[in-house]
Amino acid sequence: MEYTYYAFISYKREDEKWAKWLQKKLEAYGFPTALRKENPTLPSKIRPVFRDQSELSGGNLKDEIEKGLKGSKYLIVVCSPRAAKSPWVSKEVQYFIDHGRENNIIPFIIGGSPNATNPEDECFPEGLRQLSGEKEILGININEMGRDAAAIKVIARMFDLRFDTLWQRHERAKRRRRIAFIVGALVFALLSLGVATIMIELKQKADSNAQIAKEESIRANNERNRANTQTTIAEKERDNALEANRALARAKDSIQLQSNLLAQTNKDLEESNRHL
């Protein structure tokens, strides 16, 4: 049968952050190239994965959920004491059981315990608790193996792969990414150091040029001030010369006036002598 979705994630609304995280983890996972060569049927990506908030198209809720369940190969149940009490989660689990697909149910335990003696600690919905013997399903508990390993185990169970093999490859890939990140960080640091050194040298050169320009500006200002001073002195000397010329002109006019008066006096004396 062809399925629309690789998996349907069933969860209680209070556990939505875990459903989102798991959906993102599954859809972002890429199988190692070597593993895909060994298993050509493996997809390049595990997408799409059905989660009601991200996949519902706005029709009748019951019909949309049933359509998602029918079109999903696996049912991943986010198990917690809250999910164990959820009627919706129980119905989604029961749908797979009623259609003889209980082997395709994967419990993903985030809290509580399966088949707990204390009802408050029970994390399995009723349908999962009723499965016993050969049909009993073992959950994948993040508190026992860590959330990343739990997600890898979900993938291993979905594609019938050995968890150890998948996890070791995942760890190697993670180490390679970490090494690549460290190398990249070192290269970036070295480049940053080189750029910083160049920037410091450029700044020092710019500061030196700015200091030279400042000194040149001061010298130019001093020269301009001296030139202005000389101009002022020259203007004062010119004004003094003009004033002296004006004084000489006045003195000349005064001498001419005295000369005229003296000449008139001589004439008067000569006239007086003739009369005498």
PDB file of C-alpha atoms in Angstrom:
ATOM      1  CA  MET A   1       0.000   0.000   0.000  1.00  0.00           C
ATOM      2  CA  GLU A   2       1.194   3.496  -0.855  1.00  0.00           C
ATOM      3  CA  TYR A   3       1.119   5.908   2.097  1.00  0.00           C
ATOM      4  CA  THR A   4       0.896   9.703   2.003  1.00  0.00           C
ATOM      5  CA  TYR A   5       2.811  10.101   5.259  1.00  0.00           C
ATOM      6  CA  TYR A   6       5.683   8.190   6.777  1.00  0.00           C
ATOM      7  CA  ALA A   7       4.167   8.567  10.233  1.00  0.00           C
ATOM      8  CA  PHE A   8       1.288  10.079  12.195  1.00  0.00           C
ATOM      9  CA  ILE A   9       2.316  11.695  15.491  1.00  0.00           C
ATOM     10  CA  SER A  10      -0.369  11.271  18.171  1.00  0.00           C
ATOM     11  CA  TYR A  11      -0.045  13.426  21.305  1.00  0.00           C
ATOM     12  CA  LYS A  12      -1.858  15.329  24.030  1.00  0.00           C
ATOM     13  CA  ARG A  13      -2.004  19.077  23.536  1.00  0.00           C
ATOM     14  CA  GLU A  14       0.191  19.696  26.609  1.00  0.00           C
ATOM     15  CA  ASP A  15       2.929  17.597  24.959  1.00  0.00           C
ATOM     16  CA  GLU A  16       2.859  19.535  21.692  1.00  0.00           C
ATOM     17  CA  LYS A  17       6.440  20.805  22.036  1.00  0.00           C
ATOM     18  CA  TRP A  18       7.660  17.183  22.004  1.00  0.00           C
ATOM     19  CA  ALA A  19       5.502  16.397  18.968  1.00  0.00           C
ATOM     20  CA  LYS A  20       6.930  19.415  17.145  1.00  0.00           C
ATOM     21  CA  TRP A  21      10.472  18.462  18.113  1.00  0.00           C
ATOM     22  CA  LEU A  22      10.034  14.865  16.953  1.00  0.00           C
ATOM     23  CA  GLN A  23       8.415  15.899  13.668  1.00  0.00           C
ATOM     24  CA  LYS A  24      11.267  18.312  12.974  1.00  0.00           C
ATOM     25  CA  LYS A  25      13.843  15.672  13.944  1.00  0.00           C
ATOM     26  CA  LEU A  26      12.345  13.055  11.647  1.00  0.00           C
ATOM     27  CA  GLU A  27      11.823  15.337   8.653  1.00  0.00           C
ATOM     28  CA  ALA A  28      15.326  16.809   8.940  1.00  0.00           C
ATOM     29  CA  TYR A  29      17.059  13.458   9.235  1.00  0.00           C
ATOM     30  CA  GLY A  30      19.111  12.322   6.263  1.00  0.00           C
ATOM     31  CA  PHE A  31      20.265   8.735   5.920  1.00  0.00           C
ATOM     32  CA  PRO A  32      24.032   8.322   5.419  1.00  0.00           C
ATOM     33  CA  THR A  33      24.984   7.902   1.757  1.00  0.00           C
ATOM     34  CA  ALA A  34      26.749   4.598   2.408  1.00  0.00           C
ATOM     35  CA  LEU A  35      23.662   3.224   4.146  1.00  0.00           C
ATOM     36  CA  ARG A  36      21.417   4.262   1.270  1.00  0.00           C
ATOM     37  CA  LYS A  37      23.738   2.451  -1.149  1.00  0.00           C
ATOM     38  CA  GLU A  38      23.353  -0.668   0.973  1.00  0.00           C
ATOM     39  CA  ASN A  39      19.560  -0.131   1.194  1.00  0.00           C
ATOM     40  CA  PRO A  40      18.374   1.545  -2.037  1.00  0.00           C
ATOM     41  CA  THR A  41      14.769   1.624  -0.767  1.00  0.00           C
ATOM     42  CA  LEU A  42      15.640   4.116   1.963  1.00  0.00           C
ATOM     43  CA  PRO A  43      14.320   7.632   1.232  1.00  0.00           C
ATOM     44  CA  SER A  44      16.568  10.677   1.139  1.00  0.00           C
ATOM     45  CA  LYS A  45      14.324  12.362   3.730  1.00  0.00           C
ATOM     46  CA  ILE A  46      11.603  11.144   6.102  1.00  0.00           C
ATOM     47  CA  ARG A  47       8.910  13.552   5.010  1.00  0.00           C
ATOM     48  CA  PRO A  48       6.117  14.310   5.257  1.00  0.00           C
ATOM     49  CA  VAL A  49       5.174  13.383   8.818  1.00  0.00           C
ATOM     50  CA  PHE A  50       1.573  14.050   9.903  1.00  0.00           C
ATOM     51  CA  ARG A  51       0.972  16.248  12.948  1.00  0.00           C
ATOM     52  CA  ASP A  52      -2.533  17.639  13.289  1.00  0.00           C
ATOM     53  CA  GLN A  53      -1.526  21.289  13.787  1.00  0.00           C
ATOM     54  CA  SER A  54       0.741  21.264  10.726  1.00  0.00           C
ATOM     55  CA  GLU A  55      -1.255  19.056   8.346  1.00  0.00           C
ATOM     56  CA  LEU A  56      -4.988  19.648   8.939  1.00  0.00           C
ATOM     57  CA  SER A  57      -6.555  21.453   5.990  1.00  0.00           C
ATOM     58  CA  GLY A  58      -9.526  22.941   7.830  1.00  0.00           C
ATOM     59  CA  GLY A  59     -12.225  20.333   7.047  1.00  0.00           C
ATOM     60  CA  ASN A  60     -14.123  18.151   9.475  1.00  0.00           C
ATOM     61  CA  LEU A  61     -11.697  17.327  12.302  1.00  0.00           C
ATOM     62  CA  LYS A  62     -12.727  13.677  12.666  1.00  0.00           C
ATOM     63  CA  ASP A  63     -12.548  13.058   8.911  1.00  0.00           C
ATOM     64  CA  GLU A  64      -9.211  14.841   8.586  1.00  0.00           C
ATOM     65  CA  ILE A  65      -7.717  12.861  11.483  1.00  0.00           C
ATOM     66  CA  GLU A  66      -9.009   9.569  10.076  1.00  0.00           C
ATOM     67  CA  LYS A  67      -7.642  10.491   6.658  1.00  0.00           C
ATOM     68  CA  GLY A  68      -4.237  11.227   8.240  1.00  0.00           C
ATOM     69  CA  LEU A  69      -4.299   7.927  10.148  1.00  0.00           C
ATOM     70  CA  LYS A  70      -5.240   5.977   7.057  1.00  0.00           C
ATOM     71  CA  GLY A  71      -2.542   7.661   4.965  1.00  0.00           C
ATOM     72  CA  SER A  72       0.259   7.151   7.524  1.00  0.00           C
ATOM     73  CA  LYS A  73       2.425   4.043   7.585  1.00  0.00           C
ATOM     74  CA  TYR A  74       3.359   4.375  11.262  1.00  0.00           C
ATOM     75  CA  LEU A  75       1.667   5.780  14.344  1.00  0.00           C
ATOM     76  CA  ILE A  76       4.123   7.410  16.747  1.00  0.00           C
ATOM     77  CA  VAL A  77       2.465   7.973  20.115  1.00  0.00           C
ATOM     78  CA  VAL A  78       4.006  10.614  22.382  1.00  0.00           C
ATOM     79  CA  CYS A  79       3.347   8.801  25.661  1.00  0.00           C
ATOM     80  CA  SER A  80       2.942  10.566  28.998  1.00  0.00           C
ATOM     81  CA  PRO A  81       0.493  10.431  31.935  1.00  0.00           C
ATOM     82  CA  ARG A  82      -1.398  13.203  30.143  1.00  0.00           C
ATOM     83  CA  ALA A  83      -1.587  11.269  26.858  1.00  0.00           C
ATOM     84  CA  ALA A  84      -2.761   8.140  28.730  1.00  0.00           C
ATOM     85  CA  LYS A  85      -5.900  10.029  29.769  1.00  0.00           C
ATOM     86  CA  SER A  86      -6.564  11.602  26.349  1.00  0.00           C
ATOM     87  CA  PRO A  87      -9.640  10.251  24.501  1.00  0.00           C
ATOM     88  CA  TRP A  88      -8.232  11.476  21.160  1.00  0.00           C
ATOM     89  CA  VAL A  89      -4.916   9.670  21.623  1.00  0.00           C
ATOM     90  CA  SER A  90      -6.773   6.513  22.639  1.00  0.00           C
ATOM     91  CA  LYS A  91      -8.984   6.684  19.529  1.00  0.00           C
ATOM     92  CA  GLU A  92      -5.962   7.167  17.247  1.00  0.00           C
ATOM     93  CA  VAL A  93      -4.211   4.172  18.843  1.00  0.00           C
ATOM     94  CA  GLN A  94      -7.372   2.117  18.615  1.00  0.00           C
ATOM     95  CA  TYR A  95      -7.731   2.970  14.912  1.00  0.00           C
ATOM     96  CA  PHE A  96      -4.387   1.294  14.153  1.00  0.00           C
ATOM     97  CA  ILE A  97      -5.249  -1.687  16.389  1.00  0.00           C
ATOM     98  CA  ASP A  98      -8.687  -2.133  14.805  1.00  0.00           C
ATOM     99  CA  HIS A  99      -7.101  -2.168  11.352  1.00  0.00           C
ATOM    100  CA  GLY A 100      -4.566  -4.802  12.357  1.00  0.00           C
ATOM    101  CA  ARG A 101      -1.638  -2.393  12.251  1.00  0.00           C
ATOM    102  CA  GLU A 102      -0.539  -2.588  15.881  1.00  0.00           C
ATOM    103  CA  ASN A 103       2.948  -3.616  14.726  1.00  0.00           C
ATOM    104  CA  ASN A 104       3.261  -0.176  13.177  1.00  0.00           C
ATOM    105  CA  ILE A 105       2.649   1.647  16.460  1.00  0.00           C
ATOM    106  CA  ILE A 106       5.765   3.190  18.033  1.00  0.00           C
ATOM    107  CA  PRO A 107       5.376   4.500  21.621  1.00  0.00           C
ATOM    108  CA  PHE A 108       7.703   7.462  22.280  1.00  0.00           C
ATOM    109  CA  ILE A 109       7.791   7.835  26.062  1.00  0.00           C
ATOM    110  CA  ILE A 110       8.559  11.310  27.443  1.00  0.00           C
ATOM    111  CA  GLY A 111       7.263  10.772  30.982  1.00  0.00           C
ATOM    112  CA  GLY A 112       5.652   8.206  33.278  1.00  0.00           C
ATOM    113  CA  SER A 113       5.912   4.437  32.881  1.00  0.00           C
ATOM    114  CA  PRO A 114       4.075   1.870  30.769  1.00  0.00           C
ATOM    115  CA  ASN A 115       1.781  -0.513  32.664  1.00  0.00           C
ATOM    116  CA  ALA A 116       2.560   1.340  35.902  1.00  0.00           C
ATOM    117  CA  THR A 117       1.221   0.126  39.250  1.00  0.00           C
ATOM    118  CA  ASN A 118       0.344   3.717  40.121  1.00  0.00           C
ATOM    119  CA  PRO A 119      -2.375   4.921  37.708  1.00  0.00           C
ATOM    120  CA  GLU A 120      -1.032   8.475  37.955  1.00  0.00           C
ATOM    121  CA  ASP A 121       2.282   7.297  36.458  1.00  0.00           C
ATOM    122  CA  GLU A 122       0.717   5.377  33.587  1.00  0.00           C
ATOM    123  CA  CYS A 123       1.875   6.718  30.190  1.00  0.00           C
ATOM    124  CA  PHE A 124       0.295   4.167  27.790  1.00  0.00           C
ATOM    125  CA  PRO A 125      -3.185   4.856  26.388  1.00  0.00           C
ATOM    126  CA  GLU A 126      -5.716   2.117  27.061  1.00  0.00           C
ATOM    127  CA  GLY A 127      -5.313   0.468  23.657  1.00  0.00           C
ATOM    128  CA  LEU A 128      -1.577  -0.060  24.188  1.00  0.00           C
ATOM    129  CA  ARG A 129      -2.129  -1.424  27.692  1.00  0.00           C
ATOM    130  CA  GLN A 130      -4.494  -4.066  26.311  1.00  0.00           C
ATOM    131  CA  LEU A 131      -1.862  -5.470  23.966  1.00  0.00           C
ATOM    132  CA  SER A 132      -0.141  -8.405  25.592  1.00  0.00           C
ATOM    133  CA  GLY A 133       1.944 -11.424  24.737  1.00  0.00           C
ATOM    134  CA  GLU A 134       3.322 -11.346  21.219  1.00  0.00           C
ATOM    135  CA  LYS A 135       1.383  -8.160  20.470  1.00  0.00           C
ATOM    136  CA  GLU A 136       2.879  -6.236  23.388  1.00  0.00           C
ATOM    137  CA  ILE A 137       4.781  -3.175  22.175  1.00  0.00           C
ATOM    138  CA  LEU A 138       7.931  -1.907  23.851  1.00  0.00           C
ATOM    139  CA  GLY A 139       8.200   1.840  24.169  1.00  0.00           C
ATOM    140  CA  ILE A 140      11.199   4.022  23.386  1.00  0.00           C
ATOM    141  CA  ASN A 141      11.950   6.014  26.527  1.00  0.00           C
ATOM    142  CA  ILE A 142      13.875   9.289  26.252  1.00  0.00           C
ATOM    143  CA  ASN A 143      14.608   9.234  29.985  1.00  0.00           C
ATOM    144  CA  GLU A 144      16.513   5.964  29.608  1.00  0.00           C
ATOM    145  CA  MET A 145      18.520   6.682  26.450  1.00  0.00           C
ATOM    146  CA  GLY A 146      18.331  10.417  25.785  1.00  0.00           C
ATOM    147  CA  ARG A 147      16.083  12.165  23.295  1.00  0.00           C
ATOM    148  CA  ASP A 148      18.479  12.049  20.304  1.00  0.00           C
ATOM    149  CA  ALA A 149      19.090   8.321  20.683  1.00  0.00           C
ATOM    150  CA  ALA A 150      15.345   7.800  21.171  1.00  0.00           C
ATOM    151  CA  ALA A 151      14.618   9.630  17.902  1.00  0.00           C
ATOM    152  CA  ILE A 152      17.208   7.500  16.081  1.00  0.00           C
ATOM    153  CA  LYS A 153      15.617   4.368  17.552  1.00  0.00           C
ATOM    154  CA  VAL A 154      12.235   5.501  16.207  1.00  0.00           C
ATOM    155  CA  ILE A 155      13.810   5.821  12.753  1.00  0.00           C
ATOM    156  CA  ALA A 156      15.488   2.412  13.091  1.00  0.00           C
ATOM    157  CA  ARG A 157      12.159   0.821  13.982  1.00  0.00           C
ATOM    158  CA  MET A 158      10.347   2.588  11.120  1.00  0.00           C
ATOM    159  CA  PHE A 159      12.778   1.299   8.502  1.00  0.00           C
ATOM    160  CA  ASP A 160      13.652  -2.041  10.132  1.00  0.00           C
ATOM    161  CA  LEU A 161      17.291  -1.081  10.704  1.00  0.00           C
ATOM    162  CA  ARG A 162      19.643  -2.030  13.528  1.00  0.00           C
ATOM    163  CA  PHE A 163      19.681   0.774  16.073  1.00  0.00           C
ATOM    164  CA  ASP A 164      23.377   0.246  16.942  1.00  0.00           C
ATOM    165  CA  THR A 165      24.416   0.611  13.313  1.00  0.00           C
ATOM    166  CA  LEU A 166      22.266   3.684  12.778  1.00  0.00           C
ATOM    167  CA  TRP A 167      23.329   5.269  16.060  1.00  0.00           C
ATOM    168  CA  GLN A 168      27.045   4.684  15.424  1.00  0.00           C
ATOM    169  CA  ARG A 169      26.724   6.263  11.979  1.00  0.00           C
ATOM    170  CA  HIS A 170      24.766   9.102  13.518  1.00  0.00           C
ATOM    171  CA  GLU A 171      27.491   9.632  16.124  1.00  0.00           C
ATOM    172  CA  ARG A 172      30.224   9.511  13.478  1.00  0.00           C
ATOM    173  CA  ALA A 173      28.334  12.025  11.359  1.00  0.00           C
ATOM    174  CA  LYS A 174      27.853  14.204  14.429  1.00  0.00           C
ATOM    175  CA  ARG A 175      31.579  13.995  15.219  1.00  0.00           C
ATOM    176  CA  ARG A 176      32.392  14.922  11.629  1.00  0.00           C
ATOM    177  CA  ARG A 177      30.016  17.863  11.834  1.00  0.00           C
ATOM    178  CA  ARG A 178      31.567  18.868  15.163  1.00  0.00           C
ATOM    179  CA  ILE A 179      35.079  18.628  13.701  1.00  0.00           C
ATOM    180  CA  ALA A 180      33.986  20.534  10.620  1.00  0.00           C
ATOM    181  CA  PHE A 181      32.424  23.151  12.878  1.00  0.00           C
ATOM    182  CA  ILE A 182      35.601  23.421  14.964  1.00  0.00           C
ATOM    183  CA  VAL A 183      37.770  23.644  11.829  1.00  0.00           C
ATOM    184  CA  GLY A 184      35.402  26.212  10.388  1.00  0.00           C
ATOM    185  CA  ALA A 185      35.471  28.153  13.659  1.00  0.00           C
ATOM    186  CA  LEU A 186      39.301  28.039  13.682  1.00  0.00           C
ATOM    187  CA  VAL A 187      39.473  29.178  10.056  1.00  0.00           C
ATOM    188  CA  PHE A 188      36.981  31.917  10.827  1.00  0.00           C
ATOM    189  CA  ALA A 189      38.993  32.912  13.902  1.00  0.00           C
ATOM    190  CA  LEU A 190      42.213  33.022  11.865  1.00  0.00           C
ATOM    191  CA  LEU A 191      40.538  35.018   9.125  1.00  0.00           C
ATOM    192  CA  SER A 192      39.035  37.315  11.741  1.00  0.00           C
ATOM    193  CA  LEU A 193      42.484  37.714  13.341  1.00  0.00           C
ATOM    194  CA  GLY A 194      44.019  38.489   9.938  1.00  0.00           C
ATOM    195  CA  VAL A 195      41.260  40.971   9.141  1.00  0.00           C
ATOM    196  CA  ALA A 196      41.620  42.497  12.602  1.00  0.00           C
ATOM    197  CA  THR A 197      45.396  42.841  12.100  1.00  0.00           C
ATOM    198  CA  ILE A 198      44.872  44.489   8.717  1.00  0.00           C
ATOM    199  CA  MET A 199      42.208  46.754  10.183  1.00  0.00           C
ATOM    200  CA  ILE A 200      44.558  47.743  13.034  1.00  0.00           C
ATOM    201  CA  GLU A 201      47.343  48.506  10.552  1.00  0.00           C
ATOM    202  CA  LEU A 202      44.952  50.490   8.372  1.00  0.00           C
ATOM    203  CA  LYS A 203      43.691  52.356  11.421  1.00  0.00           C
ATOM    204  CA  GLN A 204      47.217  53.121  12.555  1.00  0.00           C
ATOM    205  CA  LYS A 205      48.065  54.342   9.056  1.00  0.00           C
ATOM    206  CA  ALA A 206      44.884  56.372   8.932  1.00  0.00           C
ATOM    207  CA  ASP A 207      45.652  57.845  12.362  1.00  0.00           C
ATOM    208  CA  SER A 208      49.193  58.674  11.198  1.00  0.00           C
ATOM    209  CA  ASN A 209      47.863  60.311   8.034  1.00  0.00           C
ATOM    210  CA  ALA A 210      45.297  62.168  10.087  1.00  0.00           C
ATOM    211  CA  GLN A 211      48.056  63.411  12.422  1.00  0.00           C
ATOM    212  CA  ILE A 212      50.159  64.525   9.452  1.00  0.00           C
ATOM    213  CA  ALA A 213      47.142  66.260   7.940  1.00  0.00           C
ATOM    214  CA  LYS A 214      46.447  67.914  11.274  1.00  0.00           C
ATOM    215  CA  GLU A 215      50.043  69.133  11.552  1.00  0.00           C
ATOM    216  CA  GLU A 216      49.926  70.385   7.943  1.00  0.00           C
ATOM    217  CA  SER A 217      46.671  72.135   8.722  1.00  0.00           C
ATOM    218  CA  ILE A 218      48.232  73.777  11.791  1.00  0.00           C
ATOM    219  CA  ARG A 219      51.224  74.899   9.726  1.00  0.00           C
ATOM    220  CA  ALA A 220      48.936  76.219   7.008  1.00  0.00           C
ATOM    221  CA  ASN A 221      46.903  78.087   9.616  1.00  0.00           C
ATOM    222  CA  ASN A 222      50.081  79.548  11.099  1.00  0.00           C
ATOM    223  CA  GLU A 223      51.262  80.639   7.656  1.00  0.00           C
ATOM    224  CA  ARG A 224      47.873  82.139   6.943  1.00  0.00           C
ATOM    225  CA  ASN A 225      47.914  83.933  10.281  1.00  0.00           C
ATOM    226  CA  ARG A 226      51.409  85.297   9.558  1.00  0.00           C
ATOM    227  CA  ALA A 227      50.289  86.398   6.104  1.00  0.00           C
ATOM    228  CA  ASN A 228      47.231  88.054   7.625  1.00  0.00           C
ATOM    229  CA  THR A 229      49.477  89.792  10.157  1.00  0.00           C
ATOM    230  CA  GLN A 230      51.806  91.043   7.411  1.00  0.00           C
ATOM    231  CA  THR A 231      48.813  92.198   5.409  1.00  0.00           C
ATOM    232  CA  THR A 232      47.479  94.063   8.437  1.00  0.00           C
ATOM    233  CA  ILE A 233      50.862  95.703   9.025  1.00  0.00           C
ATOM    234  CA  ALA A 234      51.113  96.650   5.341  1.00  0.00           C
ATOM    235  CA  GLU A 235      47.613  98.102   5.438  1.00  0.00           C
ATOM    236  CA  LYS A 236      48.499 100.129   8.546  1.00  0.00           C
ATOM    237  CA  GLU A 237      51.724 101.386   6.897  1.00  0.00           C
ATOM    238  CA  ARG A 238      49.766 102.298   3.795  1.00  0.00           C
ATOM    239  CA  ASP A 239      47.219 104.108   5.929  1.00  0.00           C
ATOM    240  CA  ASN A 240      50.035 105.918   7.732  1.00  0.00           C
ATOM    241  CA  ALA A 241      51.634 106.865   4.404  1.00  0.00           C
ATOM    242  CA  LEU A 242      48.313 108.173   3.154  1.00  0.00           C
ATOM    243  CA  GLU A 243      47.859 110.139   6.345  1.00  0.00           C
ATOM    244  CA  ALA A 244      51.393 111.557   5.983  1.00  0.00           C
ATOM    245  CA  ASN A 245      50.646 112.538   2.382  1.00  0.00           C
ATOM    246  CA  ARG A 246      47.476 114.225   3.520  1.00  0.00           C
ATOM    247  CA  ALA A 247      49.433 116.021   6.259  1.00  0.00           C
ATOM    248  CA  LEU A 248      52.044 117.151   3.724  1.00  0.00           C
ATOM    249  CA  ALA A 249      49.275 118.344   1.447  1.00  0.00           C
ATOM    250  CA  ARG A 250      47.735 120.312   4.314  1.00  0.00           C
ATOM    251  CA  ALA A 251      51.156 121.725   5.243  1.00  0.00           C
ATOM    252  CA  LYS A 252      51.727 122.696   1.608  1.00  0.00           C
ATOM    253  CA  ASP A 253      48.343 124.391   1.481  1.00  0.00           C
ATOM    254  CA  SER A 254      49.146 126.189   4.729  1.00  0.00           C
ATOM    255  CA  ILE A 255      52.556 127.324   3.387  1.00  0.00           C
ATOM    256  CA  GLN A 256      50.904 128.525   0.189  1.00  0.00           C
ATOM    257  CA  LEU A 257      48.342 130.418   2.218  1.00  0.00           C
ATOM    258  CA  GLN A 258      51.083 132.011   4.343  1.00  0.00           C
ATOM    259  CA  SER A 259      53.013 132.829   1.200  1.00  0.00           C
ATOM    260  CA  ASN A 260      49.949 134.489  -0.286  1.00  0.00           C
ATOM    261  CA  LEU A 261      49.367 136.460   2.916  1.00  0.00           C
ATOM    262  CA  LEU A 262      53.033 137.519   2.955  1.00  0.00           C
ATOM    263  CA  ALA A 263      52.831 138.617  -0.666  1.00  0.00           C
ATOM    264  CA  GLN A 264      49.693 140.611   0.088  1.00  0.00           C
ATOM    265  CA  THR A 265      51.407 142.160   3.096  1.00  0.00           C
ATOM    266  CA  ASN A 266      54.392 143.188   0.940  1.00  0.00           C
ATOM    267  CA  LYS A 267      52.032 144.791  -1.555  1.00  0.00           C
ATOM    268  CA  ASP A 268      50.325 146.642   1.247  1.00  0.00           C
ATOM    269  CA  LEU A 269      53.689 147.834   2.562  1.00  0.00           C
ATOM    270  CA  GLU A 270      54.790 148.951  -0.883  1.00  0.00           C
ATOM    271  CA  GLU A 271      51.539 150.856  -1.288  1.00  0.00           C
ATOM    272  CA  SER A 272      52.061 152.457   2.077  1.00  0.00           C
ATOM    273  CA  ASN A 273      55.619 153.496   1.092  1.00  0.00           C
ATOM    274  CA  ARG A 274      54.396 155.149  -2.061  1.00  0.00           C
ATOM    275  CA  HIS A 275      51.908 157.160  -0.094  1.00  0.00           C
ATOM    276  CA  LEU A 276      54.609 158.196   2.362  1.00  0.00           C
TER     277      LEU A 276
END
